[in-house]
Every structure is written in C-alpha cells, then in structure tokens.
Tab-separated table of C-alpha atoms in Angstrom:
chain	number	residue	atom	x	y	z
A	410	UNK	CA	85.054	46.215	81.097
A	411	UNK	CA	85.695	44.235	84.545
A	412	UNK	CA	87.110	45.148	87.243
A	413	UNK	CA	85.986	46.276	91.012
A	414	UNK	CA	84.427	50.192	90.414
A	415	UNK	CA	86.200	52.951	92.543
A	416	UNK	CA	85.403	56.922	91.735
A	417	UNK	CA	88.248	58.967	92.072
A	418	UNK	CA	87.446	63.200	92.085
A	419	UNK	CA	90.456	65.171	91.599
A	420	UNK	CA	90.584	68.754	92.905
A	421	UNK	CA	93.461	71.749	93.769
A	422	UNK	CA	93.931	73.469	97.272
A	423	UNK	CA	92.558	76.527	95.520
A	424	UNK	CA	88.870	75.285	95.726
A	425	UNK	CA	89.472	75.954	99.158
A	426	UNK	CA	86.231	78.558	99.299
A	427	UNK	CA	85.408	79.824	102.939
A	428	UNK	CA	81.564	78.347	102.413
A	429	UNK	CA	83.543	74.871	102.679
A	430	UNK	CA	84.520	75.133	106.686
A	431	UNK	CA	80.667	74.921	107.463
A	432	UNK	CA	81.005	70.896	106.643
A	433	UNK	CA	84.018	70.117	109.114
A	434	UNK	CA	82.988	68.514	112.143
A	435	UNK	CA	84.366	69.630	115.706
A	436	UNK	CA	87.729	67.474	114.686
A	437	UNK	CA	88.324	68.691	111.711
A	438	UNK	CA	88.079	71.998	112.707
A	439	UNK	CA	90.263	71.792	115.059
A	440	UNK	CA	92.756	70.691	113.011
A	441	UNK	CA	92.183	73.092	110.484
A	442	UNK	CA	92.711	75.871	112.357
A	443	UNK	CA	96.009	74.623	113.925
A	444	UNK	CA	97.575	74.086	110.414
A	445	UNK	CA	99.664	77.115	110.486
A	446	UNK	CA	100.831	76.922	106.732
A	447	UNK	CA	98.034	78.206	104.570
A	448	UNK	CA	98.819	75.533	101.792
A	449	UNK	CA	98.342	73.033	104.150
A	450	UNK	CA	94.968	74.179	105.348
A	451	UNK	CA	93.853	74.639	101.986
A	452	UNK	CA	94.699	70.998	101.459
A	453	UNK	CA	93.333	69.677	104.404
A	454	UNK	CA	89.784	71.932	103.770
A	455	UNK	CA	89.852	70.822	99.934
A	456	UNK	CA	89.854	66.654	101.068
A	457	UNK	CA	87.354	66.758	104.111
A	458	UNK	CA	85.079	68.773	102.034
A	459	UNK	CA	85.298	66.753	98.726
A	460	UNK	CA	85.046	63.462	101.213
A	461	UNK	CA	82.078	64.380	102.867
A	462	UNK	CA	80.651	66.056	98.840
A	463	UNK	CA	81.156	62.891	97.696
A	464	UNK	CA	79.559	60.598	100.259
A	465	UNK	CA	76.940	62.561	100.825
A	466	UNK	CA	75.678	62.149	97.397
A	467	UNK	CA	76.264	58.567	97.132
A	468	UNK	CA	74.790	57.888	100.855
A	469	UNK	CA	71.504	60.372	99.956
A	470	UNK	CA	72.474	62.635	103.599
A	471	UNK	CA	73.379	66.430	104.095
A	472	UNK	CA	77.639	66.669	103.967
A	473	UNK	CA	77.591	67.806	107.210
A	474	UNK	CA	75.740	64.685	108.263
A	475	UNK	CA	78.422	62.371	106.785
A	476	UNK	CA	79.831	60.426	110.212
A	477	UNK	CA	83.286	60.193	109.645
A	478	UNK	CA	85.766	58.555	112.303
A	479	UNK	CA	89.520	59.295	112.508
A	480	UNK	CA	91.467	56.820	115.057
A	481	UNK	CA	94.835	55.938	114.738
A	482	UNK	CA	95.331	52.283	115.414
A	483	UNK	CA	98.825	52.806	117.158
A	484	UNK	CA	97.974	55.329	119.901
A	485	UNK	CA	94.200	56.309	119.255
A	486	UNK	CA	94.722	59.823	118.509
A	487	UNK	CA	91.972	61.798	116.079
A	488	UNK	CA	94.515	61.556	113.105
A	489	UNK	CA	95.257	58.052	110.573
A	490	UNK	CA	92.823	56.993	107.599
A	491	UNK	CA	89.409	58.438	107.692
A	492	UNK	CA	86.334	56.054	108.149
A	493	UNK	CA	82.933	56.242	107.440
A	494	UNK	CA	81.306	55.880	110.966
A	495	UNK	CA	77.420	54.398	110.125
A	496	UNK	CA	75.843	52.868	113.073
A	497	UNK	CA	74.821	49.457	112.451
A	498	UNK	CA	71.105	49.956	114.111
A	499	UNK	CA	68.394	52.285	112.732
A	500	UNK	CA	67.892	53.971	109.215
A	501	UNK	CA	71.772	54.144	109.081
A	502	UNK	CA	72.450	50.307	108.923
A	503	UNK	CA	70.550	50.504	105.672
A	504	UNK	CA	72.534	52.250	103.805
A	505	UNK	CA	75.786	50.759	101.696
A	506	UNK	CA	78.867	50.552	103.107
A	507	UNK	CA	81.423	52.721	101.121
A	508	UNK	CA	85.402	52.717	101.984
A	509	UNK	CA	87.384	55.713	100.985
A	510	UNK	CA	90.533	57.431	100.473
A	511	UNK	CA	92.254	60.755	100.504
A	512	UNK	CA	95.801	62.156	99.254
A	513	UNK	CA	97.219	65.128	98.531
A	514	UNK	CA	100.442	66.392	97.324
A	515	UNK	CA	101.831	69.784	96.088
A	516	UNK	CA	98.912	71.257	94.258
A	517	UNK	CA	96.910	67.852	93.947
A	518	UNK	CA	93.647	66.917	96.217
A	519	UNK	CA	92.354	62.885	95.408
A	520	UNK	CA	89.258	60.881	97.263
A	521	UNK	CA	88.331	57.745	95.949
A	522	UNK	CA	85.592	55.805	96.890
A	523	UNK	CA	84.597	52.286	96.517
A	524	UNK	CA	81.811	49.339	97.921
A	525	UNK	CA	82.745	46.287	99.017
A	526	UNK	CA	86.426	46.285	99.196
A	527	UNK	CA	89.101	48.954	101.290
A	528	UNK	CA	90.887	51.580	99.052
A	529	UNK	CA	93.488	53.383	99.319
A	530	UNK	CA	94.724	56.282	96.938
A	531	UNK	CA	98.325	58.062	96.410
A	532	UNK	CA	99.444	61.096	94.277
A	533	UNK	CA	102.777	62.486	93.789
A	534	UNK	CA	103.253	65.787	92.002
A	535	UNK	CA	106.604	64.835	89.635
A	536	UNK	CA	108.237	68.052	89.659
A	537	UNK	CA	108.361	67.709	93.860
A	538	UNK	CA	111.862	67.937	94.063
A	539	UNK	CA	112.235	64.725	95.953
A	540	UNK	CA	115.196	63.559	96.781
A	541	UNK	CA	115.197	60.037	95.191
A	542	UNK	CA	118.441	58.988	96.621
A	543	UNK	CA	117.228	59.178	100.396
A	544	UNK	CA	113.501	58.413	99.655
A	545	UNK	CA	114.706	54.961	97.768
A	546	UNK	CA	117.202	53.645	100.688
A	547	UNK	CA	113.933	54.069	102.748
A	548	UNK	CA	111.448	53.343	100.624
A	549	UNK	CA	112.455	50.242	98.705
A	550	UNK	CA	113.868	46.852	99.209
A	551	UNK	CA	117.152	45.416	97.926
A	552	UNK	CA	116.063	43.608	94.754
A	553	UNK	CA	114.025	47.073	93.673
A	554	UNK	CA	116.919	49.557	94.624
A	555	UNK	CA	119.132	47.207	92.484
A	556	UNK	CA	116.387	47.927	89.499
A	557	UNK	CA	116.006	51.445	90.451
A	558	UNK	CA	119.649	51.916	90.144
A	559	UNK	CA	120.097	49.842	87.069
A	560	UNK	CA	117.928	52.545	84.693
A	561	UNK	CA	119.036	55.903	83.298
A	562	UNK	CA	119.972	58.652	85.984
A	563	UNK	CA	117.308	60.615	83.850
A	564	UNK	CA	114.802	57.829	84.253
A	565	UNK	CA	115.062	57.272	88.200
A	566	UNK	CA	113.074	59.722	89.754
A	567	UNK	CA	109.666	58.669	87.472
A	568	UNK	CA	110.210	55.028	88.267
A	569	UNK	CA	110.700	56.089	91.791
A	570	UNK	CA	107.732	57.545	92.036
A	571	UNK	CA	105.527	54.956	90.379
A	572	UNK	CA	106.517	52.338	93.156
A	573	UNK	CA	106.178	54.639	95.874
A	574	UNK	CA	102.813	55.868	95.045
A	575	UNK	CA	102.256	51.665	94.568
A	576	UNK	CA	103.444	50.824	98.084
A	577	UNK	CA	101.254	54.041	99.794
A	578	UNK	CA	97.989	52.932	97.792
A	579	UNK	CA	98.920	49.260	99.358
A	580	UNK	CA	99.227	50.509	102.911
A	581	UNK	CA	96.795	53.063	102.906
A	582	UNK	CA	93.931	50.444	101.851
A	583	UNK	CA	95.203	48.408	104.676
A	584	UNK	CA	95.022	51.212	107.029
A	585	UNK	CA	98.616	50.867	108.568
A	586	UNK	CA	100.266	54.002	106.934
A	587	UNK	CA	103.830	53.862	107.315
A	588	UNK	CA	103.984	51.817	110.401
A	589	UNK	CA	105.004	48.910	108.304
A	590	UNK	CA	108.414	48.986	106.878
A	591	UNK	CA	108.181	50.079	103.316
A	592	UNK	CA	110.991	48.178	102.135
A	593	UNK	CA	108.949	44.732	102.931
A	594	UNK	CA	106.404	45.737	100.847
A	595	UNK	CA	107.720	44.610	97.268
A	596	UNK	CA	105.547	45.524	94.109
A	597	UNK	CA	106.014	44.684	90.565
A	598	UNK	CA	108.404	46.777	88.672
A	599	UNK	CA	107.055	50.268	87.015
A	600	UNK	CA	106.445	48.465	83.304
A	601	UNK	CA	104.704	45.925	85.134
A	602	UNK	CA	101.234	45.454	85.576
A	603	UNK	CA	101.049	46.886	89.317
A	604	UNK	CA	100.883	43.902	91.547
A	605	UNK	CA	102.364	42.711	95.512
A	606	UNK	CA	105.151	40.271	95.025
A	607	UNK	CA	106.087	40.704	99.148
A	608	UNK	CA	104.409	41.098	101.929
A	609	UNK	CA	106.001	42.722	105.066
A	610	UNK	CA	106.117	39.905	107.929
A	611	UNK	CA	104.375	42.091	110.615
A	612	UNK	CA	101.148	42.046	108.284
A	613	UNK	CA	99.369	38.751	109.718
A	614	UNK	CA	96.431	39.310	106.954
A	615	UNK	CA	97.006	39.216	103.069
A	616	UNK	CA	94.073	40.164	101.390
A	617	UNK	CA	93.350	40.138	97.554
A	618	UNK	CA	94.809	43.100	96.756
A	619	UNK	CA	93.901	44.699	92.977
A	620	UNK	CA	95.373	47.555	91.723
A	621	UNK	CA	95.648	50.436	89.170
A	622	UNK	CA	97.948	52.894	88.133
A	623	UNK	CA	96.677	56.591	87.330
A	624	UNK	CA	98.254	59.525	85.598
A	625	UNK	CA	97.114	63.284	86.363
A	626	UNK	CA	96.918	66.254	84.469
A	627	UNK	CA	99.109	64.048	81.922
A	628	UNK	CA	102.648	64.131	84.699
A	629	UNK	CA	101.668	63.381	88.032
A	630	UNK	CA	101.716	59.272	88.849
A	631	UNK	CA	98.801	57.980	91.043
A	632	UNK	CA	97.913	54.791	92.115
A	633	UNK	CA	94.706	53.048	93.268
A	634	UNK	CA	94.676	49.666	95.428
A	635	UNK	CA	91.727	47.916	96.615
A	636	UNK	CA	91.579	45.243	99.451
A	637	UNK	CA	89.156	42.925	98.767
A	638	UNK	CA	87.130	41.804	101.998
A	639	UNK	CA	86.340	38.597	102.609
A	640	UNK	CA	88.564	36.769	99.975
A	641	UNK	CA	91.440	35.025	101.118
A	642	UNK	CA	95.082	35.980	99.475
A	643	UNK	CA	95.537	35.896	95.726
A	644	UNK	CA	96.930	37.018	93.073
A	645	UNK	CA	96.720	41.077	92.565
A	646	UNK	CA	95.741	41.779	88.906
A	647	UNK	CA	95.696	45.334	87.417
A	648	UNK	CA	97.418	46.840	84.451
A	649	UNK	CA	97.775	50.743	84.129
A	650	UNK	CA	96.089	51.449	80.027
A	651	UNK	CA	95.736	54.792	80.320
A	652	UNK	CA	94.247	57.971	82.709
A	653	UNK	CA	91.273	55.821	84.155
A	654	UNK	CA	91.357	52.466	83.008
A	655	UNK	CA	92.866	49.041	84.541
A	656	UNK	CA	92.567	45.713	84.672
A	657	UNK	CA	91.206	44.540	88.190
A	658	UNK	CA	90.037	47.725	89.051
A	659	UNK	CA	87.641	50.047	87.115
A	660	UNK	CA	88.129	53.855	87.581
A	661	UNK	CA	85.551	56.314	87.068
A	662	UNK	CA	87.513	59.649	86.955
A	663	UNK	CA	85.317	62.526	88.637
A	664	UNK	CA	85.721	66.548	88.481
A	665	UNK	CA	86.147	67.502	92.288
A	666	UNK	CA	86.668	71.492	91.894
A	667	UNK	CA	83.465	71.565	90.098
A	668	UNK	CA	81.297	69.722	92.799
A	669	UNK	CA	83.698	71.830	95.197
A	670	UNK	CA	82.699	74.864	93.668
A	671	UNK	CA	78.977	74.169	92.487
A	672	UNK	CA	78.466	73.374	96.916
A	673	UNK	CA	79.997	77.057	97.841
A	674	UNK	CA	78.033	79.210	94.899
C-alpha cells in the first residue's frame, strides 16, 4: 500500500498515572498544575506523556530528554503546536526529523507522528453535544453550509463533524490553529475522498496537502493531514477505507494506554 506513513497512538485521560508527571518539562508543568479542572489535566498529562513515549522510542533518547518547543507564532507565548526542538549541531543533528501532533476531546487522547512531511491530527467525540447550528455558521463556508443544510436533520451533526475534524487536521499541520478563518478553508464534502478545494487568502504557502479520515472506537470521526515539505501545491489525495487505511497517507494505528501504562508499572 502507498501512501506517506504516520503512527497514530490512541489513549483515554484515565492513563493519567502519577509516575507520568516525572516526564513534563518545567513548561509543562507549569501548565499542568494551573489546569484547575481535573479532566483537563488528565488530558493534558495523557498527550505530553504519550508525545514524549512515543518520540523517545523512535529518536533512541530517555522521554524526559525529548526537546520539545511550544511558541505561539502570534504573540510567542509557551502555548500553540508542539515542536520537536533538536539542535542542528552535535549527536542531535543526526537523528531524523519527526513532526507530530496532539488532540484530545471528551474522553479521547491522539499523537501522530510522521518523517518528512508536517501533521496534524483532530478527534471529536460524536456524542459531544455540540451545537451544530453555531459551530457550522463559524466553521464552514457558504457553498458547505448550503450542503450541510441540504441532508437529513438526523444526518447533520456526523457530517458536521467530519469537515470540522478535516479543516483542524489542515490547520493544525500548518501550524496556524484557528487564526485563519475556518470558513476559507473549503474541503471536499464528507462522502468525498478528504481533499482542500480552498485555500484561505491570508495563507501565502499551499503545500501538498494529503489526507485521511479515521474512525475511533467505531463512533468518534478523526482526521489525519500531512503537509508535504518541499513540494510545491498539488492536488491532496486520500480516501477514508476504513479505521487505519487511506489513500495518500498510510496509518499505522498504535495502542497508547498500553505504552502509557507499561512506562508507569
């Protein structure tokens, strides 16, 4: 099968085992202990530890060694998509260059990881009790609120969901977060393989952009993008067939509560 690899490990706010706060770094920490709602702690303990898990093993270092950089490009603060920090001089500039991801929603913890390209990864637990009304005059442009709109009343809130996790994966591999206007970035309807059709005009690059689409636990719509560096713009390929598999991008679907777990025994 073809596609560009990207590991995904999927874990639950419940791994959150006291052992795990040993791996945050001075930053994290920090943050963690100003979360005041324990969900959200759990959540935020659950991705930095799986993050640093994860690259640790693929890097060959200690977790706690992982160098991981948060700076948000708008005002510089210690928050925005996580990097991996390597120095390019020394023992460090040999070792590969991995992009990553984390998302979390309700009782769902993602990181995907991936060489060569930048990911991003969104989940979205379908029983959230969003309200699709609001979210959609927000979150999606005239031609897909027409579609949206156009469907079932029972129907709306899955297709919903399935573009919006689309259009986070998209900005999250670009690193802009929702800085750019959501409903400039148009993707291909929810049947459709995932693709861009629009790009917002404040976005002066348009990389390659392939994408998947993801299902967890059997309910909860995900969705993987990767940016491909150094290619000019194209055409996105991907096509959901299933929990792990896609056209343009090639999932490998990991157990994160077990590496969690198997770290904090």
């Amino acid at each position: 099968m073809t596609g560009h690899p990207v590991q995904v490990w999927w874990a639950r706010p419940e791994d959150a085992r006291a052992g795990l706060r040993a791996l945050l770094d001075p930053v994290e920490r920090a943050r963690y202990e100003s979360t005041v709602d324990p969900a959200g702690r759990g959540r935020f303990l659950v991705g930095c530890a799986l993050s640093r898990l994860v690259l640790g093993e693929l890097l060959g270092l200690p977790p706690a060694d992982v160098p991981l950089r948060r700076v948000c490009p708008r005002c510089g603060g210690p928050h925005g998509k996580v990097h991996l920090a390597l120095p390019p001089d020394g023992p460090w500039g040999t070792l590969p260059a991995y992009d990553f991801s984390v998302t979390h929603s309700g009782a769902l913890v993602g990181v995907a990881v991936c060489r060569d390209g930048e990911v991003g990864l969104d989940v979205e637990e379908s029983h959230g009790g969003m309200d699709v009304d609001s979210a959609a005059r927000v979150a999606l442009s005239d031609s897909e609120l027409a579609a949206l709109y156009a469907r079932p009343a029972a129907e709306r809130q899955s297709a919903f969901l399935r573009t919006w996790t689309r259009k986070e994966a998209v900005l999250k591999a670009l690193g802009v977060g929702l800085g750019v206007p959501l409903r400039e970035l148009e993707v291909s309807g929810p049947e459709r393989p995932p693709a861009v059709l629009a790009w917002p005009v404040q976005l002066a690059a348009r990389p390659s952009m392939s994408m998947a689409d993801l299902v967890v636990d059997g309910a909860h719509p995900a969705a993987l993008a990767v940016a491909i560096t150094g290619v000019g713009a194209g055409e996105a390929g991907g096509v959901g067939a299933g929990e792990g598999e896609a056209r343009g991008v090639r999932v490998a679907l990991h157990d994160g509560s077990e590496m969690l777990a198997a770290y904090d025994r």
